[in-house]
mmCIF file of C-alpha atoms in Angstrom:
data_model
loop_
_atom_site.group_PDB
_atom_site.id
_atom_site.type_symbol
_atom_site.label_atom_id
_atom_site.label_comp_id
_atom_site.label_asym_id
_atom_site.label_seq_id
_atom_site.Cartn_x
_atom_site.Cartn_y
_atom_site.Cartn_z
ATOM 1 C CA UNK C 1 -7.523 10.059 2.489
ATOM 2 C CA UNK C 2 -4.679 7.753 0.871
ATOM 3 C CA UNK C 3 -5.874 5.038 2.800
ATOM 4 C CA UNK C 4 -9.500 5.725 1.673
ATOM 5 C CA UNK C 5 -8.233 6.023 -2.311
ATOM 6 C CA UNK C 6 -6.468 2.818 -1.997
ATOM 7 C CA UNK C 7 -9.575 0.991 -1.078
ATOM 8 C CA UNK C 8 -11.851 2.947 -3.730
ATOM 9 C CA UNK C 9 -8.782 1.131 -6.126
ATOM 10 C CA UNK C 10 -8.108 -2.019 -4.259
ATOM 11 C CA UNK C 11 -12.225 -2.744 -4.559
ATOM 12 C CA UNK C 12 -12.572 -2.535 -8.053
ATOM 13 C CA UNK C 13 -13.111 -4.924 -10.316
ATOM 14 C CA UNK C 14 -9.209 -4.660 -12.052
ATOM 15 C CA UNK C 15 -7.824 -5.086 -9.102
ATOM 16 C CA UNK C 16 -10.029 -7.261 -6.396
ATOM 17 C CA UNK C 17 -7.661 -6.918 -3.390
ATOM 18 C CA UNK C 18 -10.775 -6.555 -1.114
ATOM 19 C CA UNK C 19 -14.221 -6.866 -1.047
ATOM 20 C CA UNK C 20 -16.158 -4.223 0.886
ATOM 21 C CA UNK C 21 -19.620 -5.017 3.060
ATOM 22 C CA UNK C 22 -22.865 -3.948 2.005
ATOM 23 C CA UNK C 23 -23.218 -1.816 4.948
ATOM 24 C CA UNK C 24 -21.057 0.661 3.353
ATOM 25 C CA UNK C 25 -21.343 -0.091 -0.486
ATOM 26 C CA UNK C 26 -24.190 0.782 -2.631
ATOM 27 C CA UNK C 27 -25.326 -0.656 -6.237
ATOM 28 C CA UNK C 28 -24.825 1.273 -9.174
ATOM 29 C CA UNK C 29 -28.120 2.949 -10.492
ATOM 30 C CA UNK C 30 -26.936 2.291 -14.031
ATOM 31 C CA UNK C 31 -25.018 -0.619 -13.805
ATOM 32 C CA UNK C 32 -26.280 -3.537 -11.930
ATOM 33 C CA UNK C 33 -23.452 -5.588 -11.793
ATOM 34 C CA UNK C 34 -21.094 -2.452 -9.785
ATOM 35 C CA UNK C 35 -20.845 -2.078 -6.451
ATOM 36 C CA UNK C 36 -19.953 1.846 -5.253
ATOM 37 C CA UNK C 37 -17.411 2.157 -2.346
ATOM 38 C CA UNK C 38 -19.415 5.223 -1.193
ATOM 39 C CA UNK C 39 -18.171 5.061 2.234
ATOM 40 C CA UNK C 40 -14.537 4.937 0.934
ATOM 41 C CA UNK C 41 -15.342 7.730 -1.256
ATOM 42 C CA UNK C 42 -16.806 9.841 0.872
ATOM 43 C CA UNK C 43 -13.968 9.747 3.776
ATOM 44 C CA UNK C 44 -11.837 11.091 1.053
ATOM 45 C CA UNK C 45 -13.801 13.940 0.713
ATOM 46 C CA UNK C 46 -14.378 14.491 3.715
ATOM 47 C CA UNK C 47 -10.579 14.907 4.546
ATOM 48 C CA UNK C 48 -10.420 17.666 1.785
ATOM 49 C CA UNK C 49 -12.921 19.512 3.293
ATOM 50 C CA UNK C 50 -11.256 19.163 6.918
ATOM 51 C CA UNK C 51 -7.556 20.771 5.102
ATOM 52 C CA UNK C 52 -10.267 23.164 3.923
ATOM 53 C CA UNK C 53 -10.981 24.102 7.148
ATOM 54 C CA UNK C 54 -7.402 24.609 8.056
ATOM 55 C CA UNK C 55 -6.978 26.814 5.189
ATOM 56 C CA UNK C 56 -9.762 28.936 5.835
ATOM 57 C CA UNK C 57 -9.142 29.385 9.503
ATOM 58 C CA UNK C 58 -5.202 29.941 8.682
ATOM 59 C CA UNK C 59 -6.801 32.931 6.754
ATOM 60 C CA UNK C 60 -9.103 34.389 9.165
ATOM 61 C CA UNK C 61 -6.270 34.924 11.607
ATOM 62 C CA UNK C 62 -3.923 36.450 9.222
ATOM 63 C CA UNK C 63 -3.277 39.554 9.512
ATOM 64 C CA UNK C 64 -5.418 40.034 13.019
ATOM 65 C CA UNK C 65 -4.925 43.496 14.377
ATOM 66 C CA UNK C 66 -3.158 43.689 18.084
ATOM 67 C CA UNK C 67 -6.913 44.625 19.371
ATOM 68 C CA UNK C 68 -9.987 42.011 19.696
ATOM 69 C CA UNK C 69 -12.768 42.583 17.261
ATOM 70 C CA UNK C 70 -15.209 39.643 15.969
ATOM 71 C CA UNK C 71 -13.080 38.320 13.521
ATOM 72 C CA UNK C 72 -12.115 35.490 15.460
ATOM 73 C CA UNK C 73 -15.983 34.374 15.641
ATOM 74 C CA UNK C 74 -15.564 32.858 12.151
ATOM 75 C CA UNK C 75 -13.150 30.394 13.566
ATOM 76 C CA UNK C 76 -15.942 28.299 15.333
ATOM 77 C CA UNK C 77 -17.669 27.103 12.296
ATOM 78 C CA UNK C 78 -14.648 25.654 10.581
ATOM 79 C CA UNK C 79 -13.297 24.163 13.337
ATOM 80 C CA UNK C 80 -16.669 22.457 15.033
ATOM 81 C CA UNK C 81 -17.440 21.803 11.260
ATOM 82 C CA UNK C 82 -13.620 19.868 11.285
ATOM 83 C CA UNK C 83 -14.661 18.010 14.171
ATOM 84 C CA UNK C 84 -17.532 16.600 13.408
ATOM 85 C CA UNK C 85 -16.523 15.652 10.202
ATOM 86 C CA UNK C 86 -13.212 14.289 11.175
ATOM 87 C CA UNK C 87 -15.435 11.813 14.073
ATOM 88 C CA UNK C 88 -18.163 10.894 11.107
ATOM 89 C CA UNK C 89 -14.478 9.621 8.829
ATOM 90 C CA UNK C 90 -13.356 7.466 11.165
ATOM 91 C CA UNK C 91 -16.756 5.837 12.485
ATOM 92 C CA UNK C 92 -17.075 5.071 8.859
ATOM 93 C CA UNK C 93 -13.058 4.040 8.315
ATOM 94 C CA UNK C 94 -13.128 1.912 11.426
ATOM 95 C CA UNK C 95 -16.856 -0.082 10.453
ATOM 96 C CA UNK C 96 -15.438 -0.453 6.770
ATOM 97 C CA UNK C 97 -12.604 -1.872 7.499
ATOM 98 C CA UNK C 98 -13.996 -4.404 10.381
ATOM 99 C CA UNK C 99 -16.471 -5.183 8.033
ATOM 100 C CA UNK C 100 -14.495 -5.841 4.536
ATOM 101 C CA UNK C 101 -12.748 -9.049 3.575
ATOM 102 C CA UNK C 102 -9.438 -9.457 1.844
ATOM 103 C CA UNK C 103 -8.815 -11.165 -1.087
ATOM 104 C CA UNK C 104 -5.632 -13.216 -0.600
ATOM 105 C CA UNK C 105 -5.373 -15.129 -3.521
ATOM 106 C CA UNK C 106 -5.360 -12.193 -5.719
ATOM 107 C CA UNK C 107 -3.732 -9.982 -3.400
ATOM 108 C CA UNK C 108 -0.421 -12.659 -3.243
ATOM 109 C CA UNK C 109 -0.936 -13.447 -7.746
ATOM 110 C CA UNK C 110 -0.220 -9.637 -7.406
ATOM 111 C CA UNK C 111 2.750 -9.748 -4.927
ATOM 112 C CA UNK C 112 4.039 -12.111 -7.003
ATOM 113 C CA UNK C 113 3.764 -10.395 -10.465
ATOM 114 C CA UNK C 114 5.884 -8.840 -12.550
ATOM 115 C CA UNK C 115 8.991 -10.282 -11.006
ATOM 116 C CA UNK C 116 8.804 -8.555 -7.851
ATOM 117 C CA UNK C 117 11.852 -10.886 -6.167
ATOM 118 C CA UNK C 118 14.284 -9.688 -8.911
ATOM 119 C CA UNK C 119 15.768 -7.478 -6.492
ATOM 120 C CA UNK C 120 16.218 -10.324 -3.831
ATOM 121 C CA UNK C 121 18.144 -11.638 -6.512
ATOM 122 C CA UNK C 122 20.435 -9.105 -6.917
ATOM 123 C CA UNK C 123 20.957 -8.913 -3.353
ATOM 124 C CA UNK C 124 21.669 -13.114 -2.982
ATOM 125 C CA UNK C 125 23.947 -12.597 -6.612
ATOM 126 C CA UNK C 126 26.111 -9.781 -3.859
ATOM 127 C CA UNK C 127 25.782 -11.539 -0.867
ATOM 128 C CA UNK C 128 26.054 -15.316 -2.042
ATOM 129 C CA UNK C 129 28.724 -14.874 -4.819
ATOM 130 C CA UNK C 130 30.686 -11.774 -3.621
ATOM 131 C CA UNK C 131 29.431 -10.044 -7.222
ATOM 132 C CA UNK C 132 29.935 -6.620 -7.468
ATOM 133 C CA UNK C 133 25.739 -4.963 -7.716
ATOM 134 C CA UNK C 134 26.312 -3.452 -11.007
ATOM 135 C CA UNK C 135 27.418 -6.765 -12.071
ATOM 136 C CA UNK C 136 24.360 -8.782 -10.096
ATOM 137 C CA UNK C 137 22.195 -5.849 -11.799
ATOM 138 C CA UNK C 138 23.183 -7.067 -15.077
ATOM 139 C CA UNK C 139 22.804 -10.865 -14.548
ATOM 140 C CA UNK C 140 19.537 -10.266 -12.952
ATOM 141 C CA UNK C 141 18.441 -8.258 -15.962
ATOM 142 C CA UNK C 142 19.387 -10.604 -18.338
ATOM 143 C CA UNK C 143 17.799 -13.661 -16.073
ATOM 144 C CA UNK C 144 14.772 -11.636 -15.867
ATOM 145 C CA UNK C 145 14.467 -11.272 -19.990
ATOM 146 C CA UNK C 146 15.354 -14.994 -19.941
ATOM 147 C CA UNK C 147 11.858 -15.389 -17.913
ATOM 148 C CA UNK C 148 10.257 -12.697 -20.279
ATOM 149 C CA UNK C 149 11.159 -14.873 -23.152
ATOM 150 C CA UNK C 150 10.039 -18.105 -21.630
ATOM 151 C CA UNK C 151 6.915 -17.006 -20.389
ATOM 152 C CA UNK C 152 7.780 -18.146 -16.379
ATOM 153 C CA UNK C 153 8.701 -16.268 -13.314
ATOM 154 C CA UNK C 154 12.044 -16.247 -12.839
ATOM 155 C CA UNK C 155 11.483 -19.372 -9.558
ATOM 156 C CA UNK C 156 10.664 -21.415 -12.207
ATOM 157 C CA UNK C 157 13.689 -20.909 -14.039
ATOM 158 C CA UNK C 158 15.702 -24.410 -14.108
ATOM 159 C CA UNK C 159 19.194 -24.259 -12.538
ATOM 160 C CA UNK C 160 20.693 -25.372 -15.716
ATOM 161 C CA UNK C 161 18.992 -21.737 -17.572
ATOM 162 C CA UNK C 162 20.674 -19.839 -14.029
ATOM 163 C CA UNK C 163 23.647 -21.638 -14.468
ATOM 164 C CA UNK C 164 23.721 -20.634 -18.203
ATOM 165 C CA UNK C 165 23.777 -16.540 -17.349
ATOM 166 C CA UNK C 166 26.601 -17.190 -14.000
ATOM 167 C CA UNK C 167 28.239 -20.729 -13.464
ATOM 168 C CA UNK C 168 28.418 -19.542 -10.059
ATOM 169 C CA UNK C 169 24.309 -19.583 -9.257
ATOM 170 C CA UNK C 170 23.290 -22.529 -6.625
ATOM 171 C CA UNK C 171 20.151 -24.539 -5.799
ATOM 172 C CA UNK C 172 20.356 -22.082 -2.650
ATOM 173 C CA UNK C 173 19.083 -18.807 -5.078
ATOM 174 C CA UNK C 174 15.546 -19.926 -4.654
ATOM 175 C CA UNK C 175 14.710 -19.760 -1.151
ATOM 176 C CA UNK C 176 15.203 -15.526 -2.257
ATOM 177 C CA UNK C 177 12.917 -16.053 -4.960
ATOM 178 C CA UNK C 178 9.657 -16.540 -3.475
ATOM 179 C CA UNK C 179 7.603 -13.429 -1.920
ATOM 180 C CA UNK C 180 6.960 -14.446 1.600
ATOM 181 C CA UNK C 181 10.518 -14.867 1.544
ATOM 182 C CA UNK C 182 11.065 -11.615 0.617
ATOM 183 C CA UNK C 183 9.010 -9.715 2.732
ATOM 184 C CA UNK C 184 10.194 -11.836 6.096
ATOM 185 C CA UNK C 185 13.885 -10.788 4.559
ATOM 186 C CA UNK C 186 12.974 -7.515 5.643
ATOM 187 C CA UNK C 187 14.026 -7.276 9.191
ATOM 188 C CA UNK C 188 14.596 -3.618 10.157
ATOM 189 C CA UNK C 189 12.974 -1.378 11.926
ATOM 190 C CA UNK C 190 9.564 -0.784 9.887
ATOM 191 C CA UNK C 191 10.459 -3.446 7.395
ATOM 192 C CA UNK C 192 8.031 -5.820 6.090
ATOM 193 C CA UNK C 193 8.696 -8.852 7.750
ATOM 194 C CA UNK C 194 5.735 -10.261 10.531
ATOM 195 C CA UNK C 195 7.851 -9.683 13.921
ATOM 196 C CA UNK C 196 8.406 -5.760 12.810
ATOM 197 C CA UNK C 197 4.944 -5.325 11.080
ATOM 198 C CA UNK C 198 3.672 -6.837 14.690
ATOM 199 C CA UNK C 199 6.332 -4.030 16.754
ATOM 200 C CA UNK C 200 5.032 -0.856 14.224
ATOM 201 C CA UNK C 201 1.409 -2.571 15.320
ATOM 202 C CA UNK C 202 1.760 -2.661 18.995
ATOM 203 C CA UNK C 203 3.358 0.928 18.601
ATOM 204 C CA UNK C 204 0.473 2.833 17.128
ATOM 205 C CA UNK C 205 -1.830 1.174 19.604
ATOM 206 C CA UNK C 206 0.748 2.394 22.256
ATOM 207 C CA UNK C 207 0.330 6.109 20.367
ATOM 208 C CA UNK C 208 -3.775 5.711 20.324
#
């Protein structure tokens, strides 16, 4: 269902992270420059209606007597409806996704945005310089507003502007300042970077 929201956002034209196929994307029948992520859309539904299910077969068994009657004969609709809804979700999940195309460009101008690295920063300021973090906090801060101010991202920053907020700051501060470096930074288990992404990968094919 989140997954199926994300793409309903992620294919829209504020964001543009993906592009979904045809095959599961209709035109708008008042606006003929939309595309509708019905399939999307409609998986997310459909996983209400399965926790609908639950709920209503969670109260058909409460408060069953010790003896058999036909009560339990209402179970069979919710659950065969589940099922078949459930398989008809991820038919459509699995074609959609095959079929879409992602949209790196904006996808990494996003990444990118809003200085997503100012954290690294904080982190190299600790590691790098030995600076306290509510110290690297504040430098990053006021680094960051520097950027604001300047209209740049905070890698395009000279040295000279770094140097001007800490004397201590090095050429070295801006191999932690781009995102790919960032996200390969992340090295622990479930972290961001390829090699784990490729372990938490191989896992849930394991699980499947």
């Amino acid at each position: 269902s989140r997954f199926a929201e994300e793409l309903v956002i992620w294919s829209s034209a504020q964001f543009r992270f993906v592009t979904l196929s045809d095959r599961f994307s209709t035109g708008s029948s008042i606006m003929p420059q939309k595309k509708n992520p019905d399939a999307a859309e409609l998986i997310r539904a459909k996983v209400g209606r399965i926790f609908g299910a639950n709920v209503a077969l969670m109260m058909v068994m409460k408060g069953l007597p010790l003896a058999y009657a036909k009560d339990m004969q209402e179970d069979k609709e919710q659950v065969f409806d589940a099922a078949d809804n459930l398989m008809l979700a991820l038919a459509a999940m699995e074609g959609m996704v095959k079929d879409m195309s992602a949209n790196v460009d904006n996808l990494a101008a996003a990444a990118g945005s809003g200085f997503s690295t100012a954290t690294d920063l904080a982190d190299w300021l600790v590691r790098a310089v030995n600076m306290p973090f509510r110290t690297a906090h504040h430098v990053t801060g006021t680094l960051v507003a520097m950027a604001e101010a300047k209209g740049c991202d905070l890698a395009d920053l000279s040295i000279e502007d770094m140097k001007s907020v800490h004397d201590e700051i090095t050429d070295d501060v801006y191999s932690v300042l781009t995102v790919e470096n960032s996200v390969r930074s992340r090295m622990s288990y479930g972290g961001t970077a390829p090699a784990q992404v490729l372990v938490q990968i191989q896992r849930w094919k394991d699980v499947l």
